Coordinates of C-alpha atoms in Angstrom, one line a residue:
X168 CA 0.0 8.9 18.5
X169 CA -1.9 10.6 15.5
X170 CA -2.6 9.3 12.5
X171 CA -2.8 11.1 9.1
X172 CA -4.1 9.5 5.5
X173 CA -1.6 10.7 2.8
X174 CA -2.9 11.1 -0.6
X175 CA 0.1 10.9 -3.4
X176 CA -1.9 10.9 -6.3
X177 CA -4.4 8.5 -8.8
X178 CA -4.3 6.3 -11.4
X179 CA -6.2 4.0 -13.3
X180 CA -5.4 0.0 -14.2
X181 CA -7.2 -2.3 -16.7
X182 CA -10.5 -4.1 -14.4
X183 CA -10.0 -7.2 -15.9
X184 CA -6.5 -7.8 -14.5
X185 CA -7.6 -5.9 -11.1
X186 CA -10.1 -8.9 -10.6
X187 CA -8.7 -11.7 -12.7
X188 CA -11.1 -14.2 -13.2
X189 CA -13.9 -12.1 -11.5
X190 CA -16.6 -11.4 -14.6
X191 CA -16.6 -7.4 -15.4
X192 CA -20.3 -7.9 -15.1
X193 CA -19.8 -8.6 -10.8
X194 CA -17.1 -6.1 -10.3
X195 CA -18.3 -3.9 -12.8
X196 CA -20.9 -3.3 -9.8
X197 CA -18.4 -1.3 -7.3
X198 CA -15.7 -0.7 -9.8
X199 CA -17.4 0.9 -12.8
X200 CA -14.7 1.0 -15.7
X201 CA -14.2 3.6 -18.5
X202 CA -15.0 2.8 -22.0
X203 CA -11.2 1.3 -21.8
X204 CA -11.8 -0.9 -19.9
X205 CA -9.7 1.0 -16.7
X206 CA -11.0 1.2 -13.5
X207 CA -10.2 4.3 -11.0
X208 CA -7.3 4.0 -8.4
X209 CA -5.8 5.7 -5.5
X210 CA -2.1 5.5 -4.0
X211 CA -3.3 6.3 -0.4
X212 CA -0.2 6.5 2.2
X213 CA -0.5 6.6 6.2
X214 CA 1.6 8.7 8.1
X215 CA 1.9 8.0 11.7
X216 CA 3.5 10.9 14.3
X217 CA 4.6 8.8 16.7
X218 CA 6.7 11.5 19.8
X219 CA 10.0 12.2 17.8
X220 CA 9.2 9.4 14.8
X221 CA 6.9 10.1 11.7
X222 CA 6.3 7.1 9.7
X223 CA 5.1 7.2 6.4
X224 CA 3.6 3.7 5.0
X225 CA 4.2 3.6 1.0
X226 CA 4.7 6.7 -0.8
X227 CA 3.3 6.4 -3.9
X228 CA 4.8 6.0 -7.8
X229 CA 7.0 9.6 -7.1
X230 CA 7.6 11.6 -10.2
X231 CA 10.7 10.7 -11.6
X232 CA 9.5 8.2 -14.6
X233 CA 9.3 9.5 -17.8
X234 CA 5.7 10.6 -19.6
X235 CA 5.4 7.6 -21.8
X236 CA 6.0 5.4 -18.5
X237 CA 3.5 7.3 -16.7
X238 CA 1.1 7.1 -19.6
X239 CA 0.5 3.4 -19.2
X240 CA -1.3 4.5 -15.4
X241 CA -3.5 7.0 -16.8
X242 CA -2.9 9.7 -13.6
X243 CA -5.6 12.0 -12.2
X244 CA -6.9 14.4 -9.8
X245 CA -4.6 16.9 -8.7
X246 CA -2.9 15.0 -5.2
X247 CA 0.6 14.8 -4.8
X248 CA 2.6 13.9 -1.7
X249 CA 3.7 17.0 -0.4
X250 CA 0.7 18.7 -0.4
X251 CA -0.7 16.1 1.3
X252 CA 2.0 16.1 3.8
X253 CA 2.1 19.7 3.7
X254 CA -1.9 20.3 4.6
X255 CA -1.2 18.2 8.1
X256 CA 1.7 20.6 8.5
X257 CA 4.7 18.5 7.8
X258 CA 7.3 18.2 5.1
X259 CA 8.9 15.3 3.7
X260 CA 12.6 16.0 5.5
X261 CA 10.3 15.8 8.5
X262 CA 9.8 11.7 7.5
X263 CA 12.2 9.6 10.1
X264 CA 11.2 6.2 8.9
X265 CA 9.6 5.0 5.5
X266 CA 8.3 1.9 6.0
X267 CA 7.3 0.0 2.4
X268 CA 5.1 -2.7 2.6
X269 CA 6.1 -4.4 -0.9
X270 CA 8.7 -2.4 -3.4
X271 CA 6.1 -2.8 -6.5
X272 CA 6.7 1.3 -8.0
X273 CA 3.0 2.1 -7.0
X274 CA 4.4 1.7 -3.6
X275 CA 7.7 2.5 -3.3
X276 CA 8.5 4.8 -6.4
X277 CA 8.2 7.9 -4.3
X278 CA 11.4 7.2 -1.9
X279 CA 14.0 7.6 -4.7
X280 CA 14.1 11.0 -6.9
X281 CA 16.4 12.6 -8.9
X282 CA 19.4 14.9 -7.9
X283 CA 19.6 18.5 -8.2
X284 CA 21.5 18.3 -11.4
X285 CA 19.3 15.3 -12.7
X286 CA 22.2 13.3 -13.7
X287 CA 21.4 10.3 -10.9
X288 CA 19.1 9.7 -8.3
X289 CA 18.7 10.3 -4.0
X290 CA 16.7 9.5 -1.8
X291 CA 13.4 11.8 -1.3
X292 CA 13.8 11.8 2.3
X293 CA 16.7 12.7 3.2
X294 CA 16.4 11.8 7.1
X295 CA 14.6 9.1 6.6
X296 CA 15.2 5.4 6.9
X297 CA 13.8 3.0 4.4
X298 CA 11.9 -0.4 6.1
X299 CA 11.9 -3.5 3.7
X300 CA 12.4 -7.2 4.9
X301 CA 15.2 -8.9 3.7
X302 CA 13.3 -11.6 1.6
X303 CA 11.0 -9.2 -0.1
X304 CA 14.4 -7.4 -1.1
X305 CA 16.0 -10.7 -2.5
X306 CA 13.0 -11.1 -4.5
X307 CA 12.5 -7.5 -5.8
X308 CA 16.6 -7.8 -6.8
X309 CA 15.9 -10.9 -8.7
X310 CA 12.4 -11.0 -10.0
X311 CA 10.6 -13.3 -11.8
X312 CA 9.7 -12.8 -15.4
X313 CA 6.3 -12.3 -14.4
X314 CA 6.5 -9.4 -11.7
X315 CA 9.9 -7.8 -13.5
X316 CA 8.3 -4.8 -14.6
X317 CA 6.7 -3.7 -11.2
X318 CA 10.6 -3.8 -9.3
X319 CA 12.3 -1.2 -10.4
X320 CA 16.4 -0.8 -10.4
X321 CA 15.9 2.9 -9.8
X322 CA 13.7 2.4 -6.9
X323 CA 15.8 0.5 -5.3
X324 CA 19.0 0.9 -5.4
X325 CA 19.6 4.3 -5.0
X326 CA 18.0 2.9 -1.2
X327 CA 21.0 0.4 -0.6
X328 CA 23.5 2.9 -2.0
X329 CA 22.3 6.0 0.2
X330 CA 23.3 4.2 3.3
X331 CA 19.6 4.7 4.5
X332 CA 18.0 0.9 3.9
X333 CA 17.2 -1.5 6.7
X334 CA 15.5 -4.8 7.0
X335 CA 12.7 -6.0 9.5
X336 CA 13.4 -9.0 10.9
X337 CA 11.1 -11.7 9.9
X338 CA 9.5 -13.8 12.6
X339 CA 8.8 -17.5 11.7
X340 CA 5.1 -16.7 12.8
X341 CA 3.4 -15.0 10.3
X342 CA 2.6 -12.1 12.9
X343 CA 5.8 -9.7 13.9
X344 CA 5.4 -7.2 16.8
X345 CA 7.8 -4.7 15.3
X346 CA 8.4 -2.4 18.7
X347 CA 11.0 -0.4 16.9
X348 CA 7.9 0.8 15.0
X349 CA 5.3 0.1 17.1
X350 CA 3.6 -1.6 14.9
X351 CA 2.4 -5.2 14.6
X352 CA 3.3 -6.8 11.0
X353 CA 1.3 -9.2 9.0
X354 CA 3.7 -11.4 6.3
X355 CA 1.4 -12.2 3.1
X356 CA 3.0 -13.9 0.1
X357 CA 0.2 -14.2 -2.4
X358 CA 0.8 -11.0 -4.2
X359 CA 4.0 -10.9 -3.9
X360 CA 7.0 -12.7 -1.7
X361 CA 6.9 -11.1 1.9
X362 CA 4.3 -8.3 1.4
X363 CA 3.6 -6.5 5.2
X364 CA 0.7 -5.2 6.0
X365 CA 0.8 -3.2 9.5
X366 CA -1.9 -3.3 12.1
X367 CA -1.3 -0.4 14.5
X368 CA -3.2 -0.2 17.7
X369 CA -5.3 3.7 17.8
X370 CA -7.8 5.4 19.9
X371 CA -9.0 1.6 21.2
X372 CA -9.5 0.5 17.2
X373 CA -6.8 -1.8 15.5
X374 CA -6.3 -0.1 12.0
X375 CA -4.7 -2.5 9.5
X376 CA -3.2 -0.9 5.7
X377 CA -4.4 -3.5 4.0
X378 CA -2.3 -2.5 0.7
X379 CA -2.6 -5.1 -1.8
X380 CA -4.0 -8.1 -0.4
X381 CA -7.4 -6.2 -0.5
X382 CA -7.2 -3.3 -2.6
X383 CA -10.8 -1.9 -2.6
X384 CA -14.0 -2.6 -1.2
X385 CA -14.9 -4.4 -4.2
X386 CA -12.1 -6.9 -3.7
X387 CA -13.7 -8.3 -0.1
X388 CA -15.3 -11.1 -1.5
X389 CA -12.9 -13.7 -1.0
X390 CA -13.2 -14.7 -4.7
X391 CA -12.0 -11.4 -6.5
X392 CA -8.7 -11.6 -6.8
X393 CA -5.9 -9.5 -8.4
X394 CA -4.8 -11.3 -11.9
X395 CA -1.5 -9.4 -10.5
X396 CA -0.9 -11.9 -8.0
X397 CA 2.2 -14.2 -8.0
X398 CA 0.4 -16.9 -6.0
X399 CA -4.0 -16.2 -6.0
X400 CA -4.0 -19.5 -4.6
X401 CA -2.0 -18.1 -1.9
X402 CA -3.7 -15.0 -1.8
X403 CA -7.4 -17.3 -1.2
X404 CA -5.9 -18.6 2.1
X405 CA -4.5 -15.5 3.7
X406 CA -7.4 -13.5 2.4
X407 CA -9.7 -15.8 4.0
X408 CA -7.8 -16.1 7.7
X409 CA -7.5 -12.1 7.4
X410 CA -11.2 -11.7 6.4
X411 CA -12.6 -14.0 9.6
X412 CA -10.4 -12.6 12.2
X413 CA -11.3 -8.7 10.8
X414 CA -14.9 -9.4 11.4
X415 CA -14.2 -11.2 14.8
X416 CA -11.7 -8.4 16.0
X417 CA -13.5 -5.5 14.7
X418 CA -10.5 -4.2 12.5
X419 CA -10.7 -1.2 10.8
X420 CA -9.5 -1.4 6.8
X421 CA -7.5 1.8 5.4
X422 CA -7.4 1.2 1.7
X423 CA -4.6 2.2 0.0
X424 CA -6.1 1.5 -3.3
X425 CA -9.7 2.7 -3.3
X426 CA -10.0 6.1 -4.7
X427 CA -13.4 6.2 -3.2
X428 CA -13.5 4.7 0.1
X429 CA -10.6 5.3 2.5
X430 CA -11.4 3.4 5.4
X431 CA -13.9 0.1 6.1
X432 CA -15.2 -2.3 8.7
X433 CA -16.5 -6.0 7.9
X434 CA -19.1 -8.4 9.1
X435 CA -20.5 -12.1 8.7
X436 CA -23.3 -12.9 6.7
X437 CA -24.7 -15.9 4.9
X438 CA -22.5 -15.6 2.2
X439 CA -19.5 -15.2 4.1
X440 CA -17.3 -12.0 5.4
X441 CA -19.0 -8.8 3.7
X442 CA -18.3 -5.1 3.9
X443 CA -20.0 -3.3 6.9
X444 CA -19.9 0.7 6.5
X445 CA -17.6 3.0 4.9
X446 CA -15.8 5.9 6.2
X447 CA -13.9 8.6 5.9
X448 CA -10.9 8.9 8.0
X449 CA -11.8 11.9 9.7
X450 CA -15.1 10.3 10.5
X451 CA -14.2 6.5 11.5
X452 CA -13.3 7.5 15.3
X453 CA -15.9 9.7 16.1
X454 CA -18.5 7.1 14.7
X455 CA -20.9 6.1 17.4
X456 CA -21.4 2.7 15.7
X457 CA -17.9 1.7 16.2

């Protein structure tokens, strides 16, 4: 098994929401905003080349919105997802499963594009299937007034319609050994209803996509909380079990959000779980201190 951190682009989002009732004058401290207020973003993705199976985790907001939508984000840098997948020598027909932890567009918005003739929409991997659980799907059909405008109809149906969309099966545990993607799955449902975050087993390490229960390094503290969050309350008891047993277990974080700090490792102090040390991903399994 390899493993291969995809970068599909940045964006930026307001501070104040990222960390909701965090003071800007705390997470002003590791997440310094412009003079808008907006705080620097990645959409970091995971590829995993698995003998004949190439997983991709997430896949970014894709390209098919129109520029006032993508105006609201605020993009930078010059990433994109095929040159990402195309400097570890792979291209997105290559993809044989797409596996989405939640179907907000920052996440998912990459797996539908538009057709040749831009008249209606396809998938963007064509040979790929798409990986959603059946409850997140129910709930991204049918959102609440508060999350509608992160589930978007032309994310998602397209999916259904292509043929190409299938559905984990939820354990009652909140732990699922998926073997079909060999992959364990954590269930979350502070951010949003059903959110999976894998934990995949590498070179003796357990590496777990955190995606949106911590977005950066500045969201460890078990206070700092998204504002985006459907159920923070929610969020404060998962993030807490996750924290403990990442310290205890050694876990390695791969951020998808943090546009400056791809991968982490946590420890106990006085205060409670803290970040440990940084790394790049090229550098995490090679570190002696690990």
């Amino acid at each position: 098994m390899q493993l291969y951190p995809i970068e599909t682009g940045n964006f930026k989002l307001d501070g104040g929401a990222m960390f909701g009732v965090v003071p800007k004058s705390l997470w002003n401290r590791t997440n310094p905003s412009d003079a808008n207020n907006m705080i620097e973003l990645a959409m970091r993705c995971l590829l995993i080349e698995d003998g004949d199976r190439l997983i991709l985790i997430d896949n970014g907001l894709g390209n098919k919105q129109s520029e006032k939508f993508f105006g609201y984000y605020h993009l930078w840098g010059d990433h994109s997802l095929d040159k990402s997948l195309k400097k570890h020598g792979f291209h997105r027909d290559d993809i044989t499963d797409v596996f989405m932890t939640h179907l907000h567009f920052d996440h998912c918005g990459g797996s539908i594009q538009w057709n040749k003739d831009r008249t209606g929409y396809e998938p963007a991997f064509k040979n790929a299937r798409f990986w959603t659980n059946e409850d997140h799907w129910q709930w991204a059909l049918e959102p609440n007034q508060r999350e509608k405008a992160s589930f978007l109809k032309e994310n998602l149906l397209p999916m259904q319609e292509s043929g190409q969309l299938n559905f984990i099966k939820k354990a009652q545990a909140p732990y699922l050994n998926c073997s079909d993607l060999d992959f364990g799955i954590l269930f979350v449902n502070g951010h949003t209803e059903k959110q999976m975050l894998p934990h995949i087993k590498y070179k003796g390490k357990t590496v777990v996509f955190v995606a949106d229960l911590i977005p950066t390094v500045g969201h460890i503290p078990l206070p700092y909380v998204m504002g985006y969050d459907m159920r923070p309350l929610v969020t404060l008891d998962e993030k807490g079990t996750f924290l403990n047993e990442a310290a205890e277990k050694g876990y390695v974080l791969f951020f998808e959000h943090d546009a400056h700090n791809e991968m982490c490792t946590l420890k106990r102090t006085e205060k409670g779980v803290r970040l440990d040390q940084t790394f790049k991903f090229e550098e995490v399994f090679a570190a002696s201190s690990l």
